[in-house]
PDB file of C-alpha atoms and ligand atoms in Angstrom:
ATOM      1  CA  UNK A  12       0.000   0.000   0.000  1.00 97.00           C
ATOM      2  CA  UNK A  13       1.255   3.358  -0.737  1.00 97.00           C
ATOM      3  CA  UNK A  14       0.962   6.342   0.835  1.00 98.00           C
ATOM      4  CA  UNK A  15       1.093   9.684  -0.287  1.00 98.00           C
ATOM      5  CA  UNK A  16       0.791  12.882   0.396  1.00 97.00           C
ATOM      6  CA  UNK A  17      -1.326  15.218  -1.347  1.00 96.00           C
ATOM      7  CA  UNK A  18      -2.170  18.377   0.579  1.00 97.00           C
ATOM      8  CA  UNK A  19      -0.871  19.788   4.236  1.00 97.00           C
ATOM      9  CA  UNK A  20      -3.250  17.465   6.188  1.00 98.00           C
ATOM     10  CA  UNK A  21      -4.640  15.048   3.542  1.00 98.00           C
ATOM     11  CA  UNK A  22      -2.970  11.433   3.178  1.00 98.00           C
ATOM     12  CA  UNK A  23      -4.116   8.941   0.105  1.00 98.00           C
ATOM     13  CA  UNK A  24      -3.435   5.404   0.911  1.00 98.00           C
ATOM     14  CA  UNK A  25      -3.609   3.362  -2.846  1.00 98.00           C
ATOM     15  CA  UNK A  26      -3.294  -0.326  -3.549  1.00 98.00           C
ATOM     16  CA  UNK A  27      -3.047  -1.822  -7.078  1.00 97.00           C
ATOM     17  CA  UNK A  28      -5.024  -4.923  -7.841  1.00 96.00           C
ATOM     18  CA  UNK A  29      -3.058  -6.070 -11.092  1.00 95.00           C
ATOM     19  CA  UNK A  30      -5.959  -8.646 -12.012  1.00 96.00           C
ATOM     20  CA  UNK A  31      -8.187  -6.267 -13.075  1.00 96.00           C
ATOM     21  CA  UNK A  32      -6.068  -2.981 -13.944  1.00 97.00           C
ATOM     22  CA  UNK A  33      -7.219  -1.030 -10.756  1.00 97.00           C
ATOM     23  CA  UNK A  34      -5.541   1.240  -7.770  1.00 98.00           C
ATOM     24  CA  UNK A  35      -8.098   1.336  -5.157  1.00 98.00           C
ATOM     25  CA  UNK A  36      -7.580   4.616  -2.990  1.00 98.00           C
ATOM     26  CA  UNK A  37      -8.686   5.601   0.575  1.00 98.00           C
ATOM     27  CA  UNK A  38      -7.895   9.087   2.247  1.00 98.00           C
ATOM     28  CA  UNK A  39      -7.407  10.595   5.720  1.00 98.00           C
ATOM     29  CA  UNK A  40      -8.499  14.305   6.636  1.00 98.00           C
ATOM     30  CA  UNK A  41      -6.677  15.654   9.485  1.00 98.00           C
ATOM     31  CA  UNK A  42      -8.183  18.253  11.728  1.00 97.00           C
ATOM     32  CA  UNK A  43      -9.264  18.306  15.366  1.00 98.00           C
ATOM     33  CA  UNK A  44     -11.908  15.392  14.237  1.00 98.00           C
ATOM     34  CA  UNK A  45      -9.942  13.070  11.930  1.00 98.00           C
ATOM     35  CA  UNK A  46     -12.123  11.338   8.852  1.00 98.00           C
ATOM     36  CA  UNK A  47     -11.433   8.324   7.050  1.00 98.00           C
ATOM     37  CA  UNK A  48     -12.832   8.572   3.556  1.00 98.00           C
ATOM     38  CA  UNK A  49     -13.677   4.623   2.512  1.00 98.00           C
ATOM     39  CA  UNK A  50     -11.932   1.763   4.203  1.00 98.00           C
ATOM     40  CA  UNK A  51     -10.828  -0.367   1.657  1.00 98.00           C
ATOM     41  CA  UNK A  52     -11.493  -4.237   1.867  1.00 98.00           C
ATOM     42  CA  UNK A  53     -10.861  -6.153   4.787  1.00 98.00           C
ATOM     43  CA  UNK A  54      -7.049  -6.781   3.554  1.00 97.00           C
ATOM     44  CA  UNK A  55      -6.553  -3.443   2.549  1.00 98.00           C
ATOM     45  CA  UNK A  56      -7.710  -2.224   5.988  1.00 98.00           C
ATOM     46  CA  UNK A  57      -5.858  -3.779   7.983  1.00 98.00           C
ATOM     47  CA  UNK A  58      -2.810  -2.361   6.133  1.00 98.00           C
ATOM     48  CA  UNK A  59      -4.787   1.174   6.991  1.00 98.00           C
ATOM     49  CA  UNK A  60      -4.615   0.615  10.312  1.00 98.00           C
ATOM     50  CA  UNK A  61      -1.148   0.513  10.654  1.00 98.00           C
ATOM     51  CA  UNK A  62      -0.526   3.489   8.436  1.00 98.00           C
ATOM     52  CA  UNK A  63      -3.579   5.775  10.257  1.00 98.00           C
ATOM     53  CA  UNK A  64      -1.993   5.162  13.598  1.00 98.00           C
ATOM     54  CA  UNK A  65       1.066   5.888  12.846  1.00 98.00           C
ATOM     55  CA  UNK A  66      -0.277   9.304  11.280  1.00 98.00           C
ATOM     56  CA  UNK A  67      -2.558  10.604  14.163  1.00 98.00           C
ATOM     57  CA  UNK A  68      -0.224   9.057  17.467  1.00 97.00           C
ATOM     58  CA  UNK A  69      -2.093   9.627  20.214  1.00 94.00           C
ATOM     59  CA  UNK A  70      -5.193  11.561  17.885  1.00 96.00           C
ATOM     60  CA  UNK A  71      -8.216   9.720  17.714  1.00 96.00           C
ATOM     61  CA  UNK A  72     -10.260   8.676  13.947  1.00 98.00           C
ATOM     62  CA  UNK A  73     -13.516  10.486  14.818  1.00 98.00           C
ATOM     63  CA  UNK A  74     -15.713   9.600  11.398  1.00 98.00           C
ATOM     64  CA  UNK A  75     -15.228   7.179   8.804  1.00 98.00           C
ATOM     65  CA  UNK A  76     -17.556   8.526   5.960  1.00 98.00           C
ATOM     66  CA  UNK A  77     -18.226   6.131   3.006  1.00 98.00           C
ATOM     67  CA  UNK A  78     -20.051   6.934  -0.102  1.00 97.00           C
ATOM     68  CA  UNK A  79     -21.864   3.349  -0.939  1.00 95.00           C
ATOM     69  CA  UNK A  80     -22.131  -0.243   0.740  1.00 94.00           C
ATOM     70  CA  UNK A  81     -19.363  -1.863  -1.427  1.00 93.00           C
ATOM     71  CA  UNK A  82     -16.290  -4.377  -0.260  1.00 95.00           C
ATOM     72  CA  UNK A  83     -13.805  -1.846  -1.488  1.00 96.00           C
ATOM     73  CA  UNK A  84     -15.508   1.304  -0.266  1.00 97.00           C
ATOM     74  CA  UNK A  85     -16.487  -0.113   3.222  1.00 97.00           C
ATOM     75  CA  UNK A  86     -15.538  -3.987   3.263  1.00 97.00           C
ATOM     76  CA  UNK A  87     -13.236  -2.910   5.840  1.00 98.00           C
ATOM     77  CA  UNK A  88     -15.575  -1.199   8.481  1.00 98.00           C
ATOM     78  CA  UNK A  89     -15.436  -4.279  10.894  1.00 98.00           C
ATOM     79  CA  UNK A  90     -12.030  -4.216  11.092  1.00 98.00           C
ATOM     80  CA  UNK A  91     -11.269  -0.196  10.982  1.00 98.00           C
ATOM     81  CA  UNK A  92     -14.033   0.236  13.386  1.00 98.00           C
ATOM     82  CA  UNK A  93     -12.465  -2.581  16.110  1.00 98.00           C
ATOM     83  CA  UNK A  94      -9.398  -0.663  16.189  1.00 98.00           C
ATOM     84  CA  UNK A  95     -10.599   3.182  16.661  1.00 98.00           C
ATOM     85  CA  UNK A  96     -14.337   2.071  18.174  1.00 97.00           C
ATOM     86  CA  UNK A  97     -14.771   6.055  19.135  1.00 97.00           C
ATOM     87  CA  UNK A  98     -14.941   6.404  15.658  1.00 98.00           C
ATOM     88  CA  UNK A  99     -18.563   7.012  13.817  1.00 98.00           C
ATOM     89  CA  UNK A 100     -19.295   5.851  10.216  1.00 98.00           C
ATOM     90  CA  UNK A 101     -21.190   8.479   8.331  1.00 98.00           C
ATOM     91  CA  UNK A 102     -22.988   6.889   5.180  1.00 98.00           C
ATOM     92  CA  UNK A 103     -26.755   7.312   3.444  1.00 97.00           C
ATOM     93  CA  UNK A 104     -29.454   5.959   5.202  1.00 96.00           C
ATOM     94  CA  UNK A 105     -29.670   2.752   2.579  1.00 95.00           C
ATOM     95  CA  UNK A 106     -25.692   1.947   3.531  1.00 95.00           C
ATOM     96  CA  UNK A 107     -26.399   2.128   7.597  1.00 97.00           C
ATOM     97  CA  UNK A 108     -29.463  -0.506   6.720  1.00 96.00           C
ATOM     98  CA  UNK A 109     -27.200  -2.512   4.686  1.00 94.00           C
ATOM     99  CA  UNK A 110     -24.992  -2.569   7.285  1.00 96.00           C
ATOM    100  CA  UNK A 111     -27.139  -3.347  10.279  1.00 97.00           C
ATOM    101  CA  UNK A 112     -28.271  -6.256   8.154  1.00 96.00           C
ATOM    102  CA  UNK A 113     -25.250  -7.753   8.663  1.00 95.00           C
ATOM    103  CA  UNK A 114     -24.887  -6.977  11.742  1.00 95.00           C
ATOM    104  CA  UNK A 115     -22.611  -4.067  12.357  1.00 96.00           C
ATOM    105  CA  UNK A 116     -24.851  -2.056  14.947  1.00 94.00           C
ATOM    106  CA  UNK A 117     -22.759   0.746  15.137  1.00 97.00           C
ATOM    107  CA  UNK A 118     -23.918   4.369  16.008  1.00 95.00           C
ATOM    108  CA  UNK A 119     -24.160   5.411  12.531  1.00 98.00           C
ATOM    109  CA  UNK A 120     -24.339   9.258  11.348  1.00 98.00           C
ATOM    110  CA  UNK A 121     -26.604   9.083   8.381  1.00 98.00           C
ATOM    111  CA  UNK A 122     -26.580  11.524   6.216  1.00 98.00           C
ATOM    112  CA  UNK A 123     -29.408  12.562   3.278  1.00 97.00           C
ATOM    113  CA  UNK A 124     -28.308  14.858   0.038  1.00 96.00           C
ATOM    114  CA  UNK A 125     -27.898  18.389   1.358  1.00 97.00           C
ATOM    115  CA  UNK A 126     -26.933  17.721   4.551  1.00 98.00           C
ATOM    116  CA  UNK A 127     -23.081  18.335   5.832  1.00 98.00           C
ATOM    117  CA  UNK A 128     -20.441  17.639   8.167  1.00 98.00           C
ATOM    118  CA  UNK A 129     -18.800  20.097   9.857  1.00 98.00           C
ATOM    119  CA  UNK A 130     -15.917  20.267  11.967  1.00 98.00           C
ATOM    120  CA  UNK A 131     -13.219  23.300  12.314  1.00 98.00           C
ATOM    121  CA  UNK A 132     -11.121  22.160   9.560  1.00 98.00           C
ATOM    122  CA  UNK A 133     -13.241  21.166   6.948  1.00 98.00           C
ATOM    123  CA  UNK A 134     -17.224  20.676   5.711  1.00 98.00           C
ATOM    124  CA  UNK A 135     -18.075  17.774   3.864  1.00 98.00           C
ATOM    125  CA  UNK A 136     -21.431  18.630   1.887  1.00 98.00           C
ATOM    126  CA  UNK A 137     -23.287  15.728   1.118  1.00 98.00           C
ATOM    127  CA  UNK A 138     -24.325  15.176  -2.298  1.00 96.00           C
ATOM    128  CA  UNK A 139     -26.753  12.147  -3.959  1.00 94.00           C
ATOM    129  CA  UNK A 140     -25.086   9.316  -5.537  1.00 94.00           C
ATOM    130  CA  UNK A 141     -27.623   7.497  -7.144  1.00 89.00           C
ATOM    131  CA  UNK A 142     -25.353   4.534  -8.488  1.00 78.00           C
ATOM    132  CA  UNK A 143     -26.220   1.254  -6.967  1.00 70.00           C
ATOM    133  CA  UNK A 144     -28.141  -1.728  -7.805  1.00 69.00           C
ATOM    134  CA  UNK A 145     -31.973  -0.724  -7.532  1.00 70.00           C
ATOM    135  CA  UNK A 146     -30.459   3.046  -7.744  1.00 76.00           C
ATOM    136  CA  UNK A 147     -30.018   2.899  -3.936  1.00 84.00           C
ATOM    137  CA  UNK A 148     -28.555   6.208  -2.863  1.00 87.00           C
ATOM    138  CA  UNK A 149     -25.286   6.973  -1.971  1.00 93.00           C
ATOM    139  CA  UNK A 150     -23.374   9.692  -0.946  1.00 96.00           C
ATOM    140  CA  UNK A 151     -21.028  11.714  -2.631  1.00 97.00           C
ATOM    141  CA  UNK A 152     -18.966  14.584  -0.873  1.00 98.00           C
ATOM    142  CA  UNK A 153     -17.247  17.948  -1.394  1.00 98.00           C
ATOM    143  CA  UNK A 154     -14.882  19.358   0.779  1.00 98.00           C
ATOM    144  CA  UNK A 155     -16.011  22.622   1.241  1.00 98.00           C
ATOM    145  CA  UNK A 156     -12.888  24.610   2.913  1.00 98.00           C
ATOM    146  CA  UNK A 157     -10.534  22.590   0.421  1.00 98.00           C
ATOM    147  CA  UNK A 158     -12.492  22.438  -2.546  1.00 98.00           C
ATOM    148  CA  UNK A 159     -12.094  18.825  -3.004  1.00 98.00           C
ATOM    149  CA  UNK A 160     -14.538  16.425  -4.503  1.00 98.00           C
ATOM    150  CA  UNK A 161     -14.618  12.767  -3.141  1.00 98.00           C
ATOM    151  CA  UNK A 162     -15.479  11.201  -6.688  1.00 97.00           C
ATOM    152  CA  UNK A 163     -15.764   7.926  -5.150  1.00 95.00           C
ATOM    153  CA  UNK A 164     -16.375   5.219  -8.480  1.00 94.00           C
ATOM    154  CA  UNK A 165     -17.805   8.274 -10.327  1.00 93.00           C
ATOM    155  CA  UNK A 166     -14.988  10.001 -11.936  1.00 92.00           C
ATOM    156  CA  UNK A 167     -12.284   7.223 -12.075  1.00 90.00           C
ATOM    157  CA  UNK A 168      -8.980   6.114 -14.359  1.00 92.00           C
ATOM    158  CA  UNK A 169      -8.286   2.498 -14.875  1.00 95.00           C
ATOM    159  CA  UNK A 170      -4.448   1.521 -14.515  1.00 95.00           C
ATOM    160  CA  UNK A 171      -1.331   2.328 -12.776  1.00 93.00           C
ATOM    161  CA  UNK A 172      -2.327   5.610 -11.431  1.00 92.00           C
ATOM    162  CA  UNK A 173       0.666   8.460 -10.538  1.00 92.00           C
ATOM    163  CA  UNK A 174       2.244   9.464  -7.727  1.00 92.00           C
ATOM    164  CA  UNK A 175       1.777  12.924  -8.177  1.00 94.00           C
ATOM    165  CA  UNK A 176      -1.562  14.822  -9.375  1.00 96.00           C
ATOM    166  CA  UNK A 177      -2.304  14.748 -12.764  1.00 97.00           C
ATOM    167  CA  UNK A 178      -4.256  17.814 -14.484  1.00 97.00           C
ATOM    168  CA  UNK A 179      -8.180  17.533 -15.525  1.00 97.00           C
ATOM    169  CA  UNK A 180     -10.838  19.654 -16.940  1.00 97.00           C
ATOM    170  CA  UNK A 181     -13.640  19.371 -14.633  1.00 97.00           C
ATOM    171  CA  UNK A 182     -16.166  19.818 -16.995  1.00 96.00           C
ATOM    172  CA  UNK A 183     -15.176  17.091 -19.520  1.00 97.00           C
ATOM    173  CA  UNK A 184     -14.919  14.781 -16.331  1.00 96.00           C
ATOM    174  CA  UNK A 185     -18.879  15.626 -16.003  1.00 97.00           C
ATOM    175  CA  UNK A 186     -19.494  15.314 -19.053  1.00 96.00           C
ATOM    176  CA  UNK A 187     -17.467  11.804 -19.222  1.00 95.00           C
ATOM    177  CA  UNK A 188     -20.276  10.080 -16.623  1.00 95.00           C
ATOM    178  CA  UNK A 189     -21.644   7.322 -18.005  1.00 93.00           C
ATOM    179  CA  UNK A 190     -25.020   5.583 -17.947  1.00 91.00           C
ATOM    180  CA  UNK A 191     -22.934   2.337 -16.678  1.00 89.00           C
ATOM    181  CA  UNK A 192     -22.023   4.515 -14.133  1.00 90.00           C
ATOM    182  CA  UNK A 193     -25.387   6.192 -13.439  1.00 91.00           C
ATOM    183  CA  UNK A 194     -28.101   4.184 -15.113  1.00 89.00           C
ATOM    184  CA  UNK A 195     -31.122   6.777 -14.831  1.00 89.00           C
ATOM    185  CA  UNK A 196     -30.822   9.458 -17.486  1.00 92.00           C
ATOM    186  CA  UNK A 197     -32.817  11.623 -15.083  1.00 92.00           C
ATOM    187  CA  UNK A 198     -30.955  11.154 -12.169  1.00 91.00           C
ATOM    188  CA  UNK A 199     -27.305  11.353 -14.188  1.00 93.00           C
ATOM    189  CA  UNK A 200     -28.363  14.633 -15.504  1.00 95.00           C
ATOM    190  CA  UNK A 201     -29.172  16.190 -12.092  1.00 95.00           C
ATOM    191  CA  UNK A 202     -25.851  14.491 -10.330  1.00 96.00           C
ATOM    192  CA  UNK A 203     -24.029  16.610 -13.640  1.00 97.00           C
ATOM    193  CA  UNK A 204     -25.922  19.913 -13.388  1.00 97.00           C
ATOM    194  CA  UNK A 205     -25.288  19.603  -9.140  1.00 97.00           C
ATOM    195  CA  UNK A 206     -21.689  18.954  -9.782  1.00 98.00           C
ATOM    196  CA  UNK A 207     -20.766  21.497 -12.645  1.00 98.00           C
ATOM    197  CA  UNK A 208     -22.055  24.247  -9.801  1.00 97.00           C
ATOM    198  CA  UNK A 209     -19.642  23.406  -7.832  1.00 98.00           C
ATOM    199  CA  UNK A 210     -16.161  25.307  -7.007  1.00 98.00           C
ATOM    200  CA  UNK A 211     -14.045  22.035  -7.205  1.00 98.00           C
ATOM    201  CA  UNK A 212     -10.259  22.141  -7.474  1.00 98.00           C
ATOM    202  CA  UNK A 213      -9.407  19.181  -6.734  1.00 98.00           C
ATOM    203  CA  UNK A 214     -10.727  15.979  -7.085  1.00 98.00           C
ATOM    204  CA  UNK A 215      -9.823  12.769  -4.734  1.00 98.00           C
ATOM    205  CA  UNK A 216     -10.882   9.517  -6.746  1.00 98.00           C
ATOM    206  CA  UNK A 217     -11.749   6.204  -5.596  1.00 97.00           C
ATOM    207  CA  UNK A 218      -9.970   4.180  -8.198  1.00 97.00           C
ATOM    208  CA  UNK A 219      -6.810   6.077 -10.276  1.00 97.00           C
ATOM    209  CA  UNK A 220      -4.843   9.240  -9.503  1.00 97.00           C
ATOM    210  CA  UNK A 221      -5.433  12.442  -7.710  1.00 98.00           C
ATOM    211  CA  UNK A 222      -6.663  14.790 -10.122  1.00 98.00           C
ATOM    212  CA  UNK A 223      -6.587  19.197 -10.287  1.00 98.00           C
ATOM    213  CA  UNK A 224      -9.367  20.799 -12.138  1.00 96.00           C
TER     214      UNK A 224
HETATM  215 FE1  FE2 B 309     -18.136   1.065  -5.499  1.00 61.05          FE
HETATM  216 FE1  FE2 B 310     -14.912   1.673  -5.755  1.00 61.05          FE
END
């Protein structure tokens, strides 16, 4: 797993799966309230565990926000959550029922589209992300104080991604959305008119490198 990084008080933690051409990436947001954004799978969190406390020392992880129930995006909960238990997973109300159902009864902070999170150091604004099976809603984020969009699987690049950020224009990345990757035409056109309003600079992606718009 390497880690990287990117701004003052922002690590990305990436980990290429070679079988099918992907990096996966997870990122920590310092701050007087720590967030994990996604946990990886359960293999690629326990390598996250090592690197977060060794990061924040004696700090605790206060959130652990996730944008969909996926392995790769929250797989690793169980095993994040055992080690920093003061920590509070922040998801869409669909993902905390997901969740429940298997059992993790954790004292979830559910978010809905329009909502935020707000600590000190940064706001997360919560945006819909209407891109699972049955269109089950997710959440998307946007760092507010940083300008920095958690893109999640929406904007991604297949491949080895690079260690340093690599330049984008935001609005062909809108533009680039695809109905595999938001299957209602109504509800991808609303995600791209919500997104091309906002002030993003950069953009943190799930899968590939760390982009500047
Ligand atoms: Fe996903
Ligand atoms: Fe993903």
């Amino acid at each position: 797993m390497e880690q990287i990084k990117i701004l003052d008080d922002l690590y990305l933690f990436r980990t290429m799966n070679q079988d099918i051409n992907l990096t996966f990436n997870q990122y920590l947001l310092l701050g007087s309230r720590p967030v994990l954004i996604h946990t990886g799978n359960v293999q690629q969190a326990e390598e996250l565990v090592m690197k977060i406390k060794a990061i924040l020392g004696k700090a605790e992880l206060s959130y652990i926000y996730f944008s969909h129930f996926e392995a790769d995006e929250c797989g690793g909960l169980g095993i994040i959550h055992s080690q920093f238990p003061q920590a509070k997973p922040v998801c869409s109300q669909v993902s905390a029922r997901q969740l429940r159902g298997f059992g993790f009864n954790y004292d979830f902070v559910v978010k809905a589209p329009g909502e935020w999170l707000e600590t000190p150091e940064y706001k997360l604004d919560f945006i819909s992300y209407p891109a699972e099976m049955h269109l089950w809603e997710g959440l998307l984020a946007f760092e507010a104080q940083r300008k920095i969009f958690f893109s999640s699987d929406l904007l991604l690049r297949m491949g080895v991604a690079s260690a340093t950020p690599v330049e984008a224009d935001w609005h062909q990345e809108i533009r680039d959305i695809t109905p595999q990757q938001v299957a209602s035409p109504e509800a991808r056109h609303t995600l791209q008119q919500t997104l091309a309003a906002l002030p993003v600079k950069y953009v943190a992606t799930g899968h590939g490198p760390f982009l500047t718009v």
